[in-house]
Coordinates of C-alpha atoms in Angstrom, one line a residue:
Chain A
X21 CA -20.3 3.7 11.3
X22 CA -20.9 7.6 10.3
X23 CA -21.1 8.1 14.2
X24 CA -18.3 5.9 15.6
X25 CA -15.0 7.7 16.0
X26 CA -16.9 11.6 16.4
X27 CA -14.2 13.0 18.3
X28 CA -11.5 11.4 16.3
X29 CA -12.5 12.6 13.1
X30 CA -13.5 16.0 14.5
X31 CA -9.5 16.4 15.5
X32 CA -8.9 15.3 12.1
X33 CA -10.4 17.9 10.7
X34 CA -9.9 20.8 12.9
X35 CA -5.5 19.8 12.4
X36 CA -6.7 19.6 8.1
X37 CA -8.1 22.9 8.6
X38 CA -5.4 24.4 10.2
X39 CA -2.9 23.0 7.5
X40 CA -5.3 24.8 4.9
X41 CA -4.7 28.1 7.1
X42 CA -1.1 27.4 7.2
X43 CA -0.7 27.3 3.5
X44 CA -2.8 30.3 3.1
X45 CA -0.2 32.1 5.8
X46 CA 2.9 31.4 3.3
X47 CA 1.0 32.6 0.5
X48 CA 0.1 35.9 1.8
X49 CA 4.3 35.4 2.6
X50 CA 4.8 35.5 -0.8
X51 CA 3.0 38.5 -1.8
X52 CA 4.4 40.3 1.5
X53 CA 7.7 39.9 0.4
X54 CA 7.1 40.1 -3.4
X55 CA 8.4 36.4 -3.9
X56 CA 6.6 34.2 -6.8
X57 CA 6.3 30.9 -7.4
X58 CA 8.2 28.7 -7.6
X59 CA 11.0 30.5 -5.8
X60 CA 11.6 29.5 -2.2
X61 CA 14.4 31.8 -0.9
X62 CA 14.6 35.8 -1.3
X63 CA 13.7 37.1 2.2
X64 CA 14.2 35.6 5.4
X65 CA 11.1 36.2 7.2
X66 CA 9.7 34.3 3.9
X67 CA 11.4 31.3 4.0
X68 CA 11.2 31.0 7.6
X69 CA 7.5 30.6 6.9
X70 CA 7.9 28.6 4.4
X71 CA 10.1 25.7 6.5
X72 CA 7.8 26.7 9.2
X73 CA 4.8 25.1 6.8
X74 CA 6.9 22.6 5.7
X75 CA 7.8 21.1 8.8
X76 CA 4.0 21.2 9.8
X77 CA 3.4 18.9 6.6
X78 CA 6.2 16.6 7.5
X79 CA 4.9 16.2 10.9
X80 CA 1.3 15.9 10.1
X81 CA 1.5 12.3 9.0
X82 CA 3.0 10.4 11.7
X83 CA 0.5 13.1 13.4
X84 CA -3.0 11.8 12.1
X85 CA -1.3 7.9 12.3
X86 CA -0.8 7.9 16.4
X87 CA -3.9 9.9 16.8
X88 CA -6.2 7.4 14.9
X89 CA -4.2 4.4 16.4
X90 CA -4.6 5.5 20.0
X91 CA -7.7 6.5 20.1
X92 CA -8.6 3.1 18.4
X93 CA -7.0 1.0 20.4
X94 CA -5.9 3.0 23.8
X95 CA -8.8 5.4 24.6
X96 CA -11.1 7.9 22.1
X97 CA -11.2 10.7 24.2
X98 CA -7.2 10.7 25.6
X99 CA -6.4 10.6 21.6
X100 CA -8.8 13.3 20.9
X101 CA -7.0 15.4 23.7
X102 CA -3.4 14.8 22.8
X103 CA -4.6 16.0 18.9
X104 CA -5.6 18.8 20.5
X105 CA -2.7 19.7 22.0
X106 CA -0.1 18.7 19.1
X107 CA -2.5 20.9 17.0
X108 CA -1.9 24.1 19.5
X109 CA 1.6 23.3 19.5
X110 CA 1.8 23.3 16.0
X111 CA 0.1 26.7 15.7
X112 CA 2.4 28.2 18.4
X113 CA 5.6 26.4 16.6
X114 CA 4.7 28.1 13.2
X115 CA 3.8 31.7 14.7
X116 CA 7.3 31.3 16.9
X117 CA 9.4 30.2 13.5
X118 CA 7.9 33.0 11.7
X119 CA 9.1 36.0 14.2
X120 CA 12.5 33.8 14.5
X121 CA 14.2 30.7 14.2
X122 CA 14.7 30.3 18.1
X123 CA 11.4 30.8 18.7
X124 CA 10.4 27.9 17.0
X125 CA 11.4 25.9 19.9
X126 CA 8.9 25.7 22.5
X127 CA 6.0 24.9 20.2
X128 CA 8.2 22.5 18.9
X129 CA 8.8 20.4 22.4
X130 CA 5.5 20.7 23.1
X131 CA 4.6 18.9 19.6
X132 CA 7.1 16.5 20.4
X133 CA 5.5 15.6 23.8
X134 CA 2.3 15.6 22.3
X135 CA 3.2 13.2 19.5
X136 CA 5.2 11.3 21.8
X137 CA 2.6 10.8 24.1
X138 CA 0.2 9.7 21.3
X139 CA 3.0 7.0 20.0
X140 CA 3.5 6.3 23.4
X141 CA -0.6 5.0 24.0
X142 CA -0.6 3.6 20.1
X143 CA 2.0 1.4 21.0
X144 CA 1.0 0.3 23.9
X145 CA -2.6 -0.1 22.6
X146 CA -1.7 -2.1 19.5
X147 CA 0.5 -4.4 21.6
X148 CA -2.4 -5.2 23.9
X149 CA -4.5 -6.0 21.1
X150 CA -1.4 -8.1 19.5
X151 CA -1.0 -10.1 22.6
X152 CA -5.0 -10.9 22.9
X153 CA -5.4 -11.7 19.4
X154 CA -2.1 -13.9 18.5
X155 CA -0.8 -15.3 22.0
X156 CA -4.0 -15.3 24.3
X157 CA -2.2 -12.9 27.1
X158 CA -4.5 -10.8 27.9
X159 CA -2.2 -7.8 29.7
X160 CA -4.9 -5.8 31.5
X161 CA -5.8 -9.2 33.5
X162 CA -2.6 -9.7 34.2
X163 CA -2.0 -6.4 35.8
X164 CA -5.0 -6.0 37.2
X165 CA -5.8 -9.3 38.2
X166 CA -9.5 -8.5 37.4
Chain B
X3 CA -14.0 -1.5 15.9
X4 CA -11.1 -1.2 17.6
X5 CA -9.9 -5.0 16.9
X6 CA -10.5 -5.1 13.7
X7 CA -7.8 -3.9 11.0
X8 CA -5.1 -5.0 14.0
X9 CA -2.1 -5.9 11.7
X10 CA -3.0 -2.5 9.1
X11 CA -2.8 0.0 11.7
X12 CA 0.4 -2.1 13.5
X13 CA 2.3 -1.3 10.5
X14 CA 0.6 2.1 10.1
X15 CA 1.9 2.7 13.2
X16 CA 5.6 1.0 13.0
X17 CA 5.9 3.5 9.6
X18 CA 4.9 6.6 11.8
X19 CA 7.4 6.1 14.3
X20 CA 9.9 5.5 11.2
X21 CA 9.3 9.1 9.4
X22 CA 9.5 10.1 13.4
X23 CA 12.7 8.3 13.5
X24 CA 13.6 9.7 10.2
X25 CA 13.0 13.2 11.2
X26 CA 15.2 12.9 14.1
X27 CA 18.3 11.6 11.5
X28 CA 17.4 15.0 9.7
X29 CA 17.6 17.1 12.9
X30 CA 20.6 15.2 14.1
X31 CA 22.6 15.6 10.8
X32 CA 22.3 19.5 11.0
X33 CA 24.1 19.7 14.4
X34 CA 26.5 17.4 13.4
X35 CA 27.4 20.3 10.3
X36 CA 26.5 22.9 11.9
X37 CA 23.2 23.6 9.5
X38 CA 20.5 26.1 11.4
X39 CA 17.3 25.8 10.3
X40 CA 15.6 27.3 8.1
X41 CA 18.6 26.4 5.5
X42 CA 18.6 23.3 4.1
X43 CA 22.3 23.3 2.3
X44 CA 25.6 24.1 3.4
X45 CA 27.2 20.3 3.4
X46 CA 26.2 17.5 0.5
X47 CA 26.0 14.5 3.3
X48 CA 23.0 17.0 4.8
X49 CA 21.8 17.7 1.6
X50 CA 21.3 13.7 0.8
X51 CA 20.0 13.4 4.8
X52 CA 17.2 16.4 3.8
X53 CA 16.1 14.9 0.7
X54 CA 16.0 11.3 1.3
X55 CA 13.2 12.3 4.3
X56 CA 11.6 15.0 2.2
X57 CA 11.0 11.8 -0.5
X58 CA 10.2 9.9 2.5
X59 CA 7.1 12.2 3.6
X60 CA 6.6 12.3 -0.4
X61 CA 6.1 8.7 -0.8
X62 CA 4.6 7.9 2.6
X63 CA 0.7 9.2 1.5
X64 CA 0.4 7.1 -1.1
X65 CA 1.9 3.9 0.5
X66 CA -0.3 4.4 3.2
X67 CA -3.6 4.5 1.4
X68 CA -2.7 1.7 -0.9
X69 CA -1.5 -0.7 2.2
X70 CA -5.3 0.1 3.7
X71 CA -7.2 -0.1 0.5
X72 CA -5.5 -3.2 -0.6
X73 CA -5.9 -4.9 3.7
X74 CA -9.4 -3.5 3.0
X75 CA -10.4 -4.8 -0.3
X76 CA -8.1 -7.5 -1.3
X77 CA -6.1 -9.4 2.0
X78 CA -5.1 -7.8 4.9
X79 CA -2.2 -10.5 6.0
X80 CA -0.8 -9.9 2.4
X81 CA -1.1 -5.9 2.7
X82 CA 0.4 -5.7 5.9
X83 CA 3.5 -7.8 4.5
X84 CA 3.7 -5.8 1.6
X85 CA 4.0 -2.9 4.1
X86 CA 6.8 -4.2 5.9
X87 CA 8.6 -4.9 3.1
X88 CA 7.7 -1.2 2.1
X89 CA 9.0 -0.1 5.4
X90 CA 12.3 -2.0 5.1
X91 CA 13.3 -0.4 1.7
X92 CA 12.5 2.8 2.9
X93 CA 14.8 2.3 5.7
X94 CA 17.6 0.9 2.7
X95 CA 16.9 4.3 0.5
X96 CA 17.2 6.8 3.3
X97 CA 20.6 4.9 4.8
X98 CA 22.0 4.3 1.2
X99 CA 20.8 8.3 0.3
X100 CA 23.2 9.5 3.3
X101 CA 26.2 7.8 2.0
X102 CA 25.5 8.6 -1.6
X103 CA 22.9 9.5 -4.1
X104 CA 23.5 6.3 -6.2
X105 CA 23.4 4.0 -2.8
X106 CA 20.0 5.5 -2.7
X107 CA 18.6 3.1 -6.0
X108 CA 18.4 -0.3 -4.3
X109 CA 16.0 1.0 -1.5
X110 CA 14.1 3.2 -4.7
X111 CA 13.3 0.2 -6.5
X112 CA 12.5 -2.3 -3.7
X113 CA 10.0 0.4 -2.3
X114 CA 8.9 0.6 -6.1
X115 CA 8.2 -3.0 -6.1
X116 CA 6.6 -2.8 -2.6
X117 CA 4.2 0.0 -3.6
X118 CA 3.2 -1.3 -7.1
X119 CA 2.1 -4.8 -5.8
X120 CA 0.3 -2.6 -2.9
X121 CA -1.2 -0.8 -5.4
X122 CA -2.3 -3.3 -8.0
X123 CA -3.8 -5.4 -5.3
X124 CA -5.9 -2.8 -3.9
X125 CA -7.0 -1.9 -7.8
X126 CA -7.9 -5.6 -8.1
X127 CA -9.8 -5.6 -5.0
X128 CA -11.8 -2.2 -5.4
X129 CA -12.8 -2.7 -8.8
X130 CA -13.5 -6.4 -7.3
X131 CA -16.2 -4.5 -5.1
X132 CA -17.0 -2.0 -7.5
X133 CA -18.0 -4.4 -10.4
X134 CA -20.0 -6.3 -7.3
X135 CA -21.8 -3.9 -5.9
X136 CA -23.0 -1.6 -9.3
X137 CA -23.0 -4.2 -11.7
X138 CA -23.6 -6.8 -9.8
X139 CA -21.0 -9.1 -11.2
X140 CA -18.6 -11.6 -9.8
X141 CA -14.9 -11.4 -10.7
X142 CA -14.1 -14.2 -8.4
X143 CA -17.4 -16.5 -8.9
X144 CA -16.8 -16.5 -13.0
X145 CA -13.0 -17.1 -12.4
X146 CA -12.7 -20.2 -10.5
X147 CA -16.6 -21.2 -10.9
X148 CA -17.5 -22.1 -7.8
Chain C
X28 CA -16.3 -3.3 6.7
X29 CA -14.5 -4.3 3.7
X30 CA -17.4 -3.1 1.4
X31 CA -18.2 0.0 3.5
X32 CA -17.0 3.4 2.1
X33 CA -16.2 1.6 -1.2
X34 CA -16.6 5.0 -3.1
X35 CA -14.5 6.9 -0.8
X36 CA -11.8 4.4 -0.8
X37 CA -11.9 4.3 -4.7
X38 CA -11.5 8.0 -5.2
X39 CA -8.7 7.6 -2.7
X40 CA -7.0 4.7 -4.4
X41 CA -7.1 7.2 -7.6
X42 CA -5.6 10.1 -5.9
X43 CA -2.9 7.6 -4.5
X44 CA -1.8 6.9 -8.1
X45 CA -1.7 10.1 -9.3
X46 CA 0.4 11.2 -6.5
X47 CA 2.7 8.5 -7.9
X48 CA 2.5 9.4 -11.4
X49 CA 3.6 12.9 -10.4
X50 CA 6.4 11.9 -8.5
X51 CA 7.3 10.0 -11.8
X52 CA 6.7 13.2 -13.9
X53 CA 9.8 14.8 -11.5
X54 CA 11.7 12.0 -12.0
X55 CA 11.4 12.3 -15.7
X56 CA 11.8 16.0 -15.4
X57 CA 15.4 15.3 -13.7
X58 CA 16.4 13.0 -16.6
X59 CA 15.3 15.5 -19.6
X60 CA 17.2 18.6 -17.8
X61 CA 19.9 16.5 -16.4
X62 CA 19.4 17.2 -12.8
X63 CA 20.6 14.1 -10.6
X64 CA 19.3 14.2 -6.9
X65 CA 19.6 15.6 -4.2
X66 CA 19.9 18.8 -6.5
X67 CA 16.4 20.8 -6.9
X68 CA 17.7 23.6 -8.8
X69 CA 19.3 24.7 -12.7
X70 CA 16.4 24.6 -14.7
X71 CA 13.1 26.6 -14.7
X72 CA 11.0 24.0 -16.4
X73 CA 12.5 21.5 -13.6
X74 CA 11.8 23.7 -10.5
X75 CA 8.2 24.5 -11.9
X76 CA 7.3 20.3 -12.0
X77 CA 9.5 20.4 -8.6
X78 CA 7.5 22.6 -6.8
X79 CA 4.4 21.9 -8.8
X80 CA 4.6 18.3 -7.3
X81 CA 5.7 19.3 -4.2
X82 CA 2.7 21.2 -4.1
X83 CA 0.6 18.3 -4.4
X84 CA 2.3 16.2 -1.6
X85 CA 1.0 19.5 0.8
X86 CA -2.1 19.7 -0.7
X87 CA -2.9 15.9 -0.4
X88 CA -3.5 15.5 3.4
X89 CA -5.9 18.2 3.8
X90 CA -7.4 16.8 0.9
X91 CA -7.6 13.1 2.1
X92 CA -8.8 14.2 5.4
X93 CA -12.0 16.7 4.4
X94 CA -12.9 14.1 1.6
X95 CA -13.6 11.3 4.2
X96 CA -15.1 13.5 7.1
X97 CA -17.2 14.8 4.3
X98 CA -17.9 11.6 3.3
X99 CA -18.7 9.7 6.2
X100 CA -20.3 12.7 8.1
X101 CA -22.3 14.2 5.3
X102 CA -22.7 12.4 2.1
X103 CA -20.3 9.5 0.4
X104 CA -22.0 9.8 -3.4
X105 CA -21.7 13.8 -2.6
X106 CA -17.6 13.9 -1.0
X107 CA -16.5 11.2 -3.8
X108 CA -17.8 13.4 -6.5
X109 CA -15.8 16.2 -5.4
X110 CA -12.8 14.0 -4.5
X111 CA -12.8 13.6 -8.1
X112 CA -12.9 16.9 -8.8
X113 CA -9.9 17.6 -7.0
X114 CA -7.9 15.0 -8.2
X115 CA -9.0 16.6 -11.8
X116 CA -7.9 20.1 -10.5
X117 CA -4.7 18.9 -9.2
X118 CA -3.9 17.5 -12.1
X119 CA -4.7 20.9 -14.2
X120 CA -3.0 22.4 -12.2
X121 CA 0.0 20.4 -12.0
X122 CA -0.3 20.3 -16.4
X123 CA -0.6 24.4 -15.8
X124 CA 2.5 24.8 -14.0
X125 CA 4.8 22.8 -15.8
X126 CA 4.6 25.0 -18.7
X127 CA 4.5 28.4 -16.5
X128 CA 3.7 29.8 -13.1
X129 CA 0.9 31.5 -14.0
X130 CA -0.6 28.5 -15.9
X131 CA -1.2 27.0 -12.7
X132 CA -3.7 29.2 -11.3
X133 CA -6.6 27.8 -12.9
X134 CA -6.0 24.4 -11.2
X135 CA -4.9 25.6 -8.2
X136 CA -8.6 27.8 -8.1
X137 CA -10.6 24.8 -9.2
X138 CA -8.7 22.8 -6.7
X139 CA -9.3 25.8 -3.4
X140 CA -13.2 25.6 -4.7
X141 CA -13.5 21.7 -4.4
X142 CA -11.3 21.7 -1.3
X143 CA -13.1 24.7 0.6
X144 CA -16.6 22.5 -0.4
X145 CA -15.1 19.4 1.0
X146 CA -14.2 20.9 3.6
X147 CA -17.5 23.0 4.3
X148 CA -19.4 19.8 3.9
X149 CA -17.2 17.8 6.5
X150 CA -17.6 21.1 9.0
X151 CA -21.2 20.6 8.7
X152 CA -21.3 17.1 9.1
X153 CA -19.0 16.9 12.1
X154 CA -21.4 19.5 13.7
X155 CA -24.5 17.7 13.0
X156 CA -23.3 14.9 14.7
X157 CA -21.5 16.7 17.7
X158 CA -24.7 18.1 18.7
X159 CA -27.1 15.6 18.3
X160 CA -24.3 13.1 20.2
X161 CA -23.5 15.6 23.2
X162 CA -26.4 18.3 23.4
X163 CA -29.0 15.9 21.9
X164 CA -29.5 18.7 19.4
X165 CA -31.0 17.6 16.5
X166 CA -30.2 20.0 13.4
X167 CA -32.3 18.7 10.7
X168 CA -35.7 18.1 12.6
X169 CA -34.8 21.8 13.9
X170 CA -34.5 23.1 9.8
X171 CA -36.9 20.6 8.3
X172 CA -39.6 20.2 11.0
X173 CA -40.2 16.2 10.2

């Protein structure tokens, strides 16, 4: 099992990594701007970082679900890819937010086409699988007529 | 691999496009007051909006392991219903939580309900395993004795 | 499958319910101060559990994440022992800053060492396997000569 799934949990890691980093950057916020726990506000370039960070969390769930579902059911390596994109999107998203609010933006399209993308071949994955298990229909067949 | 664990990672999936879906409420309710990020106050119906997904992301981590550990180690048909019904309230808490902080209570305790029976059936089942594998003793052999 | 990674699943099952207990500690928090939701302010032993909990929910993903890669790329016995670690550390640390902000350092230190070796270990082990899969590099024949 240890070696099924390399490139998958490789992903996994590099994104767990870069949340690690990520807490570390609003940290060394805190001390920047003189603001200690467990305040949140005081300094605008602060809690820009800090929502920044936040907003990384909240996205890194539904993150690490599509990855693992695509690349389980759709394709490894196309998975592996997208997580490596959504992760470099995330990175430029959080640097953007932290010089400004509006520069948030285009790491954060690119995360959501990323993500999107990855939801996109989960779904369509897991419904393949749905139909071959449950109902018989085998889609693939059916399209391809091979 | 991939085939296995179908009906988990389905609803693993269906919750990751929820807190996706969830996000997007968030995002939505600040245009509609006029709420930049990085605030998060300004207008109570945003305010309920913010923290119903914040305890959304909150609760989603440990509903998620417990709905594997418990398709894992004790039934996966019963874990993935129990995730569903998870889902569901979830869905009741964060629409009751925009119109007002006490609509949010029948969602909190149906997704109470959800995620105890998750997590007492994957305690049973683990220390099912556990008890099997270390001690090399039989919960369900000396129960029903046969 | 069901029996694989039993230890790792354990330790996760664990964390999953202390992440629930803590969300239970906030909610008790609100009723002893009088805080009703969505408010997260107006009492500084409140905002400490807030945060401290809050906290948790970041620190809990990274934390899942290294303790499996570490697990299955490296060791199981090895990443469960310091997944329960952790959970002890989060738990000090969480105790820590209830009481006062700079209570919580211990914790959060003994939770940074257990998370960095976690993390180390899952580096390693992703490694290992990268090379031997896709340069046919072997790293322990090349360190152990055997």
């Amino acid at each position: 099992m240890a070696a099924d799934q390399l490139l998958l949990s490789a992903v996994s890691l590099i994104s767990a990594l870069q949340l690690g980093y990520l807490a570390r950057c609003v940290g060394r916020s805190r001390l920047k701007h003189n603001i200690s726990p467990p305040t949140t506000t005081g300094h605008a370039e602060f809690e820009r970082t800090f929502r920044a960070h936040q907003n990384c969390v909240e996205a890194y769930l539904p993150f690490l679900v599509t990855l693992w579902v695509s690349g389980l059911f759709f394709h490894e390596g196309l998975a592996a890819l997208g997580g490596l994109v959504f992760i470099f999107a995330r990175q430029m998203y959080f640097n953007g937010y932290v010089t400004s609010a509006k520069n948030r933006l285009p790491g954060f399209y690119l995360t959501l086409a990323a993500w999107l993308t990855l939801a996109a071949l989960g779904t369509v994955g897991i419904l393949h699988h749905l139909l071959d298990e449950y109902l018989d229909i085998n889609l693939r067949k059916m399209l391809f007529k091979s």
